[in-house]
Short mmCIF file of C-alpha atoms in Angstrom, two decimals:
data_model
loop_
_atom_site.label_atom_id
_atom_site.label_comp_id
_atom_site.label_asym_id
_atom_site.label_seq_id
_atom_site.Cartn_x
_atom_site.Cartn_y
_atom_site.Cartn_z
CA MET A 1 106.51 116.18 109.16
CA ASN A 2 103.47 117.85 110.71
CA MET A 3 103.30 121.64 110.27
CA SER A 4 102.69 122.01 114.00
CA GLU A 5 106.12 120.51 114.57
CA THR A 6 107.89 123.05 112.40
CA SER A 7 105.93 126.29 112.73
CA PRO A 8 106.08 128.45 115.86
CA PRO A 9 102.75 128.99 117.60
CA HIS A 10 100.85 132.14 116.65
CA LEU A 11 100.53 134.24 119.79
CA PRO A 12 99.82 137.99 119.82
CA ARG A 13 102.43 139.86 121.85
CA GLY A 14 101.39 140.27 125.45
CA PRO A 15 102.04 143.26 127.73
CA LEU A 16 104.96 141.91 129.79
CA VAL A 17 108.69 142.15 129.10
CA VAL A 18 110.71 139.60 131.09
CA ASP A 19 114.36 138.54 131.23
CA VAL A 20 116.43 135.36 131.03
CA ALA A 21 119.28 134.17 133.22
CA GLY A 22 122.19 133.31 130.94
CA VAL A 23 123.49 132.88 127.40
CA ARG A 24 121.15 129.99 126.55
CA LEU A 25 117.45 129.50 127.11
CA THR A 26 116.47 126.90 129.66
CA ALA A 27 113.37 124.74 129.24
CA ALA A 28 111.65 126.73 131.98
CA GLU A 29 112.49 130.02 130.23
CA LYS A 30 111.12 128.76 126.93
CA THR A 31 107.89 127.88 128.70
CA ARG A 32 107.79 131.34 130.32
CA LEU A 33 108.39 133.10 126.99
CA LEU A 34 105.55 131.14 125.38
CA HIS A 35 103.05 132.50 127.91
CA PRO A 36 100.40 134.68 126.16
CA LEU A 37 101.08 137.58 128.56
CA VAL A 38 104.72 137.87 127.44
CA GLY A 39 105.50 140.24 124.59
CA GLY A 40 109.21 140.90 124.92
CA VAL A 41 112.55 140.02 126.48
CA ILE A 42 115.10 142.41 127.99
CA LEU A 43 118.74 141.35 127.90
CA PHE A 44 121.50 142.26 130.37
CA ALA A 45 125.28 141.97 130.51
CA ARG A 46 124.91 138.47 131.98
CA ASN A 47 123.37 137.36 128.68
CA PHE A 48 126.56 138.21 126.80
CA GLN A 49 129.85 136.34 126.71
CA SER A 50 130.43 136.47 122.96
CA ARG A 51 128.72 137.80 119.86
CA LYS A 52 128.21 134.24 118.63
CA GLU A 53 126.27 133.34 121.75
CA LEU A 54 124.29 136.59 121.61
CA VAL A 55 123.25 135.85 118.03
CA ALA A 56 122.27 132.32 119.07
CA ILE A 57 120.08 133.37 121.98
CA THR A 58 118.32 136.16 120.06
CA LYS A 59 117.68 133.75 117.20
CA SER A 60 116.21 131.18 119.57
CA ILE A 61 113.98 133.82 121.21
CA HIS A 62 112.72 135.10 117.87
CA ALA A 63 112.00 131.53 116.69
CA LEU A 64 109.80 130.66 119.67
CA ARG A 65 106.59 132.26 118.48
CA SER A 66 104.94 134.31 115.74
CA PRO A 67 104.90 137.27 115.71
CA SER A 68 108.34 137.20 117.29
CA LEU A 69 108.95 138.64 120.74
CA LEU A 70 110.53 142.09 120.98
CA ILE A 71 114.14 141.83 122.18
CA ALA A 72 115.37 144.95 123.98
CA VAL A 73 118.38 146.07 126.00
CA ASP A 74 119.59 149.11 127.95
CA HIS A 75 122.50 150.07 125.68
CA GLU A 76 122.93 153.84 125.83
CA GLY A 77 126.70 154.32 125.87
CA GLY A 78 128.87 155.59 128.70
CA ARG A 79 128.00 153.96 132.02
CA VAL A 80 125.03 152.08 130.59
CA GLN A 81 126.23 149.73 127.88
CA ARG A 82 125.47 146.03 128.33
CA PHE A 83 127.74 144.61 125.63
CA ARG A 84 131.30 145.92 125.64
CA THR A 85 133.62 143.18 124.30
CA ASP A 86 134.10 140.91 121.29
CA GLY A 87 133.97 143.76 118.80
CA PHE A 88 131.26 145.99 120.26
CA THR A 89 132.23 149.66 120.01
CA SER A 90 132.74 151.57 123.24
CA LEU A 91 130.10 154.28 123.00
CA PRO A 92 130.52 157.72 124.62
CA SER A 93 128.21 159.08 127.27
CA MET A 94 125.51 161.41 126.03
CA ARG A 95 127.15 164.22 127.99
CA ALA A 96 130.08 163.96 125.56
CA LEU A 97 127.69 164.86 122.74
CA GLY A 98 126.33 167.76 124.76
CA ALA A 99 129.86 169.03 125.30
CA GLN A 100 130.49 168.78 121.56
CA TRP A 101 127.31 170.81 120.93
CA HIS A 102 128.77 173.74 122.84
CA LYS A 103 131.82 173.64 120.57
CA ASN A 104 130.03 173.12 117.26
CA PRO A 105 126.31 172.27 117.14
CA MET A 106 126.31 170.94 113.57
CA THR A 107 129.28 168.68 114.22
CA ALA A 108 127.59 167.43 117.38
CA MET A 109 124.44 166.61 115.41
CA ARG A 110 126.41 164.58 112.89
CA MET A 111 128.29 162.79 115.66
CA ALA A 112 125.04 161.98 117.45
CA THR A 113 123.68 160.44 114.27
CA ASP A 114 126.87 158.40 113.91
CA VAL A 115 126.63 157.20 117.52
CA GLY A 116 123.02 156.16 116.97
CA TYR A 117 123.89 154.34 113.78
CA VAL A 118 126.80 152.39 115.29
CA LEU A 119 124.74 151.58 118.38
CA GLY A 120 121.75 150.36 116.40
CA ALA A 121 123.66 148.58 113.64
CA GLU A 122 125.80 146.54 116.04
CA LEU A 123 122.81 145.48 118.11
CA ARG A 124 120.71 144.59 115.08
CA ALA A 125 123.57 142.54 113.61
CA CYS A 126 123.24 140.40 116.74
CA GLY A 127 119.45 140.12 116.67
CA VAL A 128 118.47 142.84 119.18
CA ASP A 129 115.40 144.85 118.13
CA LEU A 130 115.45 147.88 120.44
CA SER A 131 117.69 149.78 122.82
CA PHE A 132 116.04 151.81 125.56
CA THR A 133 117.71 155.03 124.47
CA PRO A 134 118.01 158.05 124.27
CA VAL A 135 117.77 159.56 127.75
CA LEU A 136 115.75 162.78 127.45
CA ASP A 137 116.21 163.79 131.09
CA LEU A 138 117.76 167.19 131.67
CA ASP A 139 121.03 167.50 133.54
CA PHE A 140 120.31 169.66 136.59
CA GLY A 141 123.50 168.48 138.28
CA VAL A 142 121.61 166.83 141.16
CA SER A 143 120.85 163.28 139.96
CA SER A 144 123.68 160.79 140.29
CA VAL A 145 121.69 158.05 138.54
CA ILE A 146 121.18 160.29 135.48
CA GLY A 147 124.37 162.37 135.53
CA ASP A 148 126.34 162.00 132.31
CA ARG A 149 123.59 159.89 130.77
CA ALA A 150 121.89 163.21 129.95
CA PHE A 151 122.88 165.23 126.89
CA ASP A 152 122.57 168.64 128.55
CA GLY A 153 120.54 170.83 130.87
CA ASP A 154 118.91 172.78 128.03
CA PRO A 155 115.80 171.05 126.63
CA ARG A 156 116.48 172.49 123.17
CA VAL A 157 119.94 170.90 123.07
CA VAL A 158 118.54 167.62 124.39
CA ALA A 159 115.80 167.57 121.74
CA MET A 160 118.14 168.29 118.85
CA LEU A 161 120.77 165.74 119.87
CA ALA A 162 118.10 163.13 120.62
CA ARG A 163 116.60 163.75 117.18
CA ALA A 164 120.00 163.24 115.56
CA LEU A 165 120.77 160.09 117.55
CA SER A 166 117.32 158.69 116.75
CA GLN A 167 117.98 159.36 113.07
CA GLY A 168 121.08 157.18 113.34
CA LEU A 169 119.10 154.43 115.04
CA ALA A 170 116.49 154.65 112.29
CA GLN A 171 119.18 154.34 109.62
CA ALA A 172 120.13 151.06 111.30
CA GLY A 173 116.48 149.98 111.24
CA MET A 174 115.92 150.48 114.97
CA GLY A 175 113.41 152.58 116.86
CA ALA A 176 114.17 154.81 119.84
CA CYS A 177 112.84 154.98 123.40
CA GLY A 178 112.82 158.33 125.18
CA LYS A 179 113.18 158.13 128.95
CA HIS A 180 112.27 158.92 131.68
CA PHE A 181 109.02 160.84 130.98
CA PRO A 182 108.38 163.58 132.01
CA GLY A 183 111.89 163.94 133.52
CA HIS A 184 114.08 162.33 136.18
CA GLY A 185 116.91 164.86 136.20
CA ALA A 186 115.62 167.26 138.88
CA VAL A 187 115.48 164.75 141.75
CA SER A 188 118.50 163.43 143.63
CA ALA A 189 116.99 160.12 144.77
CA ASP A 190 117.63 157.03 142.62
CA SER A 191 114.34 155.29 141.78
CA HIS A 192 116.15 151.93 141.73
CA HIS A 193 116.51 152.23 145.51
CA ALA A 194 114.06 154.94 146.65
CA ILE A 195 110.81 156.68 145.73
CA PRO A 196 111.85 160.09 144.34
CA ARG A 197 109.50 163.05 144.68
CA ASP A 198 109.49 166.19 142.55
CA SER A 199 107.49 169.12 143.95
CA ARG A 200 107.61 171.41 140.91
CA SER A 201 104.46 172.58 139.15
CA LEU A 202 102.99 170.90 136.09
CA LYS A 203 103.56 174.09 134.10
CA LYS A 204 107.26 174.11 134.99
CA ILE A 205 107.73 170.44 134.13
CA LEU A 206 105.89 170.65 130.80
CA SER A 207 107.69 173.79 129.67
CA HIS A 208 111.11 172.42 130.57
CA ASP A 209 111.66 168.70 131.27
CA ALA A 210 108.87 167.35 129.08
CA ALA A 211 109.44 169.79 126.22
CA PRO A 212 111.61 167.36 124.17
CA TYR A 213 108.77 164.81 124.13
CA GLN A 214 106.37 167.40 122.75
CA TRP A 215 108.85 168.69 120.18
CA LEU A 216 109.93 165.25 118.93
CA GLY A 217 106.73 163.19 119.07
CA ASP A 218 106.22 159.52 118.22
CA GLN A 219 107.43 159.90 114.62
CA VAL A 220 110.95 160.54 115.95
CA ILE A 221 110.77 158.75 119.32
CA PRO A 222 108.42 155.78 118.72
CA SER A 223 108.48 154.61 122.34
CA VAL A 224 108.67 156.23 125.76
CA MET A 225 109.44 155.04 129.30
CA PRO A 226 107.92 157.02 132.20
CA ALA A 227 109.84 157.72 135.39
CA HIS A 228 109.26 156.04 138.75
CA VAL A 229 109.04 159.57 140.18
CA ILE A 230 106.09 161.09 142.06
CA TYR A 231 105.35 164.63 140.87
CA THR A 232 103.51 165.68 144.00
CA LYS A 233 101.64 168.66 142.53
CA VAL A 234 100.31 166.57 139.63
CA ASP A 235 99.47 163.08 140.93
CA PRO A 236 100.14 161.04 144.10
CA MET A 237 101.35 158.08 142.01
CA PRO A 238 104.62 157.82 140.04
CA ALA A 239 104.32 158.83 136.39
CA GLY A 240 104.45 155.22 135.19
CA PHE A 241 101.37 154.37 137.28
CA SER A 242 99.51 157.60 136.58
CA ALA A 243 96.64 157.81 134.10
CA LYS A 244 96.89 161.58 134.40
CA TRP A 245 100.47 161.54 133.16
CA ILE A 246 100.08 158.84 130.49
CA LYS A 247 96.49 158.99 129.25
CA GLU A 248 95.81 162.69 129.78
CA ILE A 249 99.13 164.50 129.43
CA LEU A 250 101.22 162.22 127.21
CA ARG A 251 98.47 160.82 124.99
CA LYS A 252 96.04 163.76 124.82
CA THR A 253 97.94 166.95 125.60
CA LEU A 254 101.16 165.94 123.83
CA ARG A 255 99.29 163.79 121.23
CA TYR A 256 101.76 160.94 121.62
CA ASP A 257 100.85 157.63 119.92
CA GLY A 258 103.97 155.51 120.40
CA VAL A 259 104.59 152.57 122.71
CA VAL A 260 104.72 153.33 126.44
CA PHE A 261 106.91 150.97 128.48
CA SER A 262 106.78 150.96 132.25
CA ASP A 263 110.17 151.11 133.93
CA ASP A 264 111.16 147.96 135.82
CA LEU A 265 108.34 146.99 138.18
CA THR A 266 110.81 145.45 140.64
CA MET A 267 112.53 148.78 141.36
CA GLU A 268 112.01 150.43 144.74
CA GLY A 269 110.40 153.41 143.02
CA ALA A 270 107.54 151.09 141.98
CA ALA A 271 106.90 149.78 145.51
CA VAL A 272 104.37 152.51 146.25
CA ALA A 273 101.86 150.66 144.03
CA GLY A 274 101.89 147.46 146.12
CA ASP A 275 102.90 143.89 145.23
CA ILE A 276 103.95 142.78 141.75
CA LEU A 277 100.36 142.20 140.62
CA ALA A 278 99.24 145.61 141.86
CA ARG A 279 102.21 147.24 140.15
CA ALA A 280 101.48 145.59 136.81
CA ARG A 281 97.79 146.45 137.00
CA ALA A 282 98.61 150.05 137.93
CA ALA A 283 101.00 150.44 134.99
CA LEU A 284 98.67 148.85 132.44
CA ASN A 285 95.56 150.63 133.71
CA ALA A 286 97.44 153.93 133.59
CA GLY A 287 98.07 153.41 129.87
CA CYS A 288 101.38 151.55 129.54
CA ASP A 289 101.46 149.18 126.57
CA MET A 290 104.19 147.00 128.07
CA ALA A 291 105.52 146.51 131.62
CA LEU A 292 109.04 145.36 132.50
CA VAL A 293 109.74 142.72 135.18
CA CYS A 294 113.51 142.41 135.56
CA ASN A 295 115.89 140.24 137.60
CA ARG A 296 113.13 138.46 139.52
CA PRO A 297 111.96 135.38 137.60
CA ASP A 298 109.97 134.34 140.66
CA LEU A 299 107.95 137.55 140.45
CA ALA A 300 107.61 137.19 136.68
CA ASP A 301 106.14 133.71 137.14
CA GLU A 302 103.85 134.94 139.92
CA LEU A 303 102.60 137.69 137.65
CA LEU A 304 102.05 135.31 134.74
CA THR A 305 99.91 133.17 137.05
CA ARG A 306 97.89 135.97 138.64
CA LEU A 307 97.51 138.72 136.01
CA HIS A 308 94.49 138.71 133.72
CA TRP A 309 94.93 141.21 130.90
CA LYS A 310 94.17 141.37 127.20
CA SER A 311 96.15 143.97 125.27
CA SER A 312 94.07 146.18 122.99
CA ARG A 313 94.46 145.98 119.24
CA GLN A 314 95.73 149.58 119.34
CA SER A 315 98.45 148.61 121.81
CA GLN A 316 99.49 145.59 119.74
CA ASN A 317 99.66 147.77 116.63
CA ARG A 318 101.93 150.25 118.40
CA ILE A 319 104.30 147.43 119.38
CA GLU A 320 104.28 146.05 115.85
CA ARG A 321 105.22 149.50 114.47
CA LEU A 322 108.21 149.51 116.83
CA MET A 323 109.58 146.21 115.51
CA PRO A 324 112.38 146.42 112.88
CA LYS A 325 111.05 146.17 109.34
CA SER A 326 114.30 145.54 107.45
CA VAL A 327 116.67 142.58 107.45
CA ALA A 328 119.88 143.59 109.22
CA PRO A 329 123.30 142.64 107.83
CA ASP A 330 125.25 140.14 109.91
CA TRP A 331 128.34 141.27 111.80
CA LYS A 332 130.84 140.34 109.09
CA SER A 333 128.88 142.15 106.40
CA LEU A 334 128.38 145.19 108.63
CA GLN A 335 132.13 145.60 109.12
CA LYS A 336 132.53 146.07 105.34
CA GLN A 337 129.84 148.72 104.91
CA LEU A 338 131.15 152.20 104.22
CA ALA A 339 128.39 153.93 106.21
CA TYR A 340 129.26 151.89 109.30
CA LEU A 341 133.01 152.41 108.90
CA GLU A 342 132.60 156.18 108.57
CA ALA A 343 130.27 156.35 111.56
CA PHE A 344 132.70 154.22 113.58
CA LYS A 345 135.50 156.71 112.83
CA SER A 346 133.31 159.54 114.07
CA VAL A 347 132.61 157.70 117.32
CA GLN A 348 136.32 157.09 117.81
CA VAL A 349 137.01 160.82 117.41
CA LEU A 350 134.32 161.51 120.01
CA ASN A 351 136.04 159.00 122.29
CA GLY A 352 139.31 160.87 121.89
CA ARG A 353 140.85 158.32 119.55
CA ASN A 354 141.99 159.43 116.09
#
């Protein structure tokens, strides 16, 4: 048999993260995922009916090309958890960890590590490479879209619990993604449906909302997702389209060298940049390494046709550093591991189950 018939094509990872419709790849989706501009796939609840099918689709995505595409999911716990049945642990909201901190900080740190480990280990057992977590936004009590997804309103508490949760993810062989830089918690509008504006000063934002990013850095949080929020006293564009926020503040001032993902380009908060091509160009020109196009395969295909972009070697290296480096145990083996069983017990206690 010819090697070309057995070996996946060698394609460097491109800058776009796209999605798929169901629990199996269609021929059209395979063609889309083989496009040089694609570098990753984001999964949703619709891609999950059983663990067996999840393992099958992640395996088929990884087998398509070399190096393999990054497979990611929004799987934070609480309201945002894509996979909830067939053995997946119900994960608490991050606010539950913040509440535990105010009872006993050291216990909360250990519980956060356990949550991160269970979260990462279960996903990796099914072939998922990255969860877009933890949320580093501060809870100001005004944002319904953030709400209990935030650990706390104190940036010091957020940073410590995020560090502990990221340690748990790392123990499972998974990186972390801090979001939504520099902070989404102080605006009431939901960027999925509106264009939020934050009128606070740069000094106020950096000393408060963005402080966890500076304290943790890319060694702890190896990827970041900027907010679709306009900080009117800093830049007229949302942070994810702003070279001032990404190239100047995040990269230079905060010395951050991890992957920067744009938030979903199809959200209303991204509309200020123009059509899908203008949005992608704005995100990539501002300094994003990867841009997400979710729930609109028509727009993904339009972008793949119209966008001309070559990712830098530096950007490709950042993405490669984010990929898991260890072989994850399968689900059956994971259920027998003492570290997982102990962490699972801790999560159950946090959930109010003894």
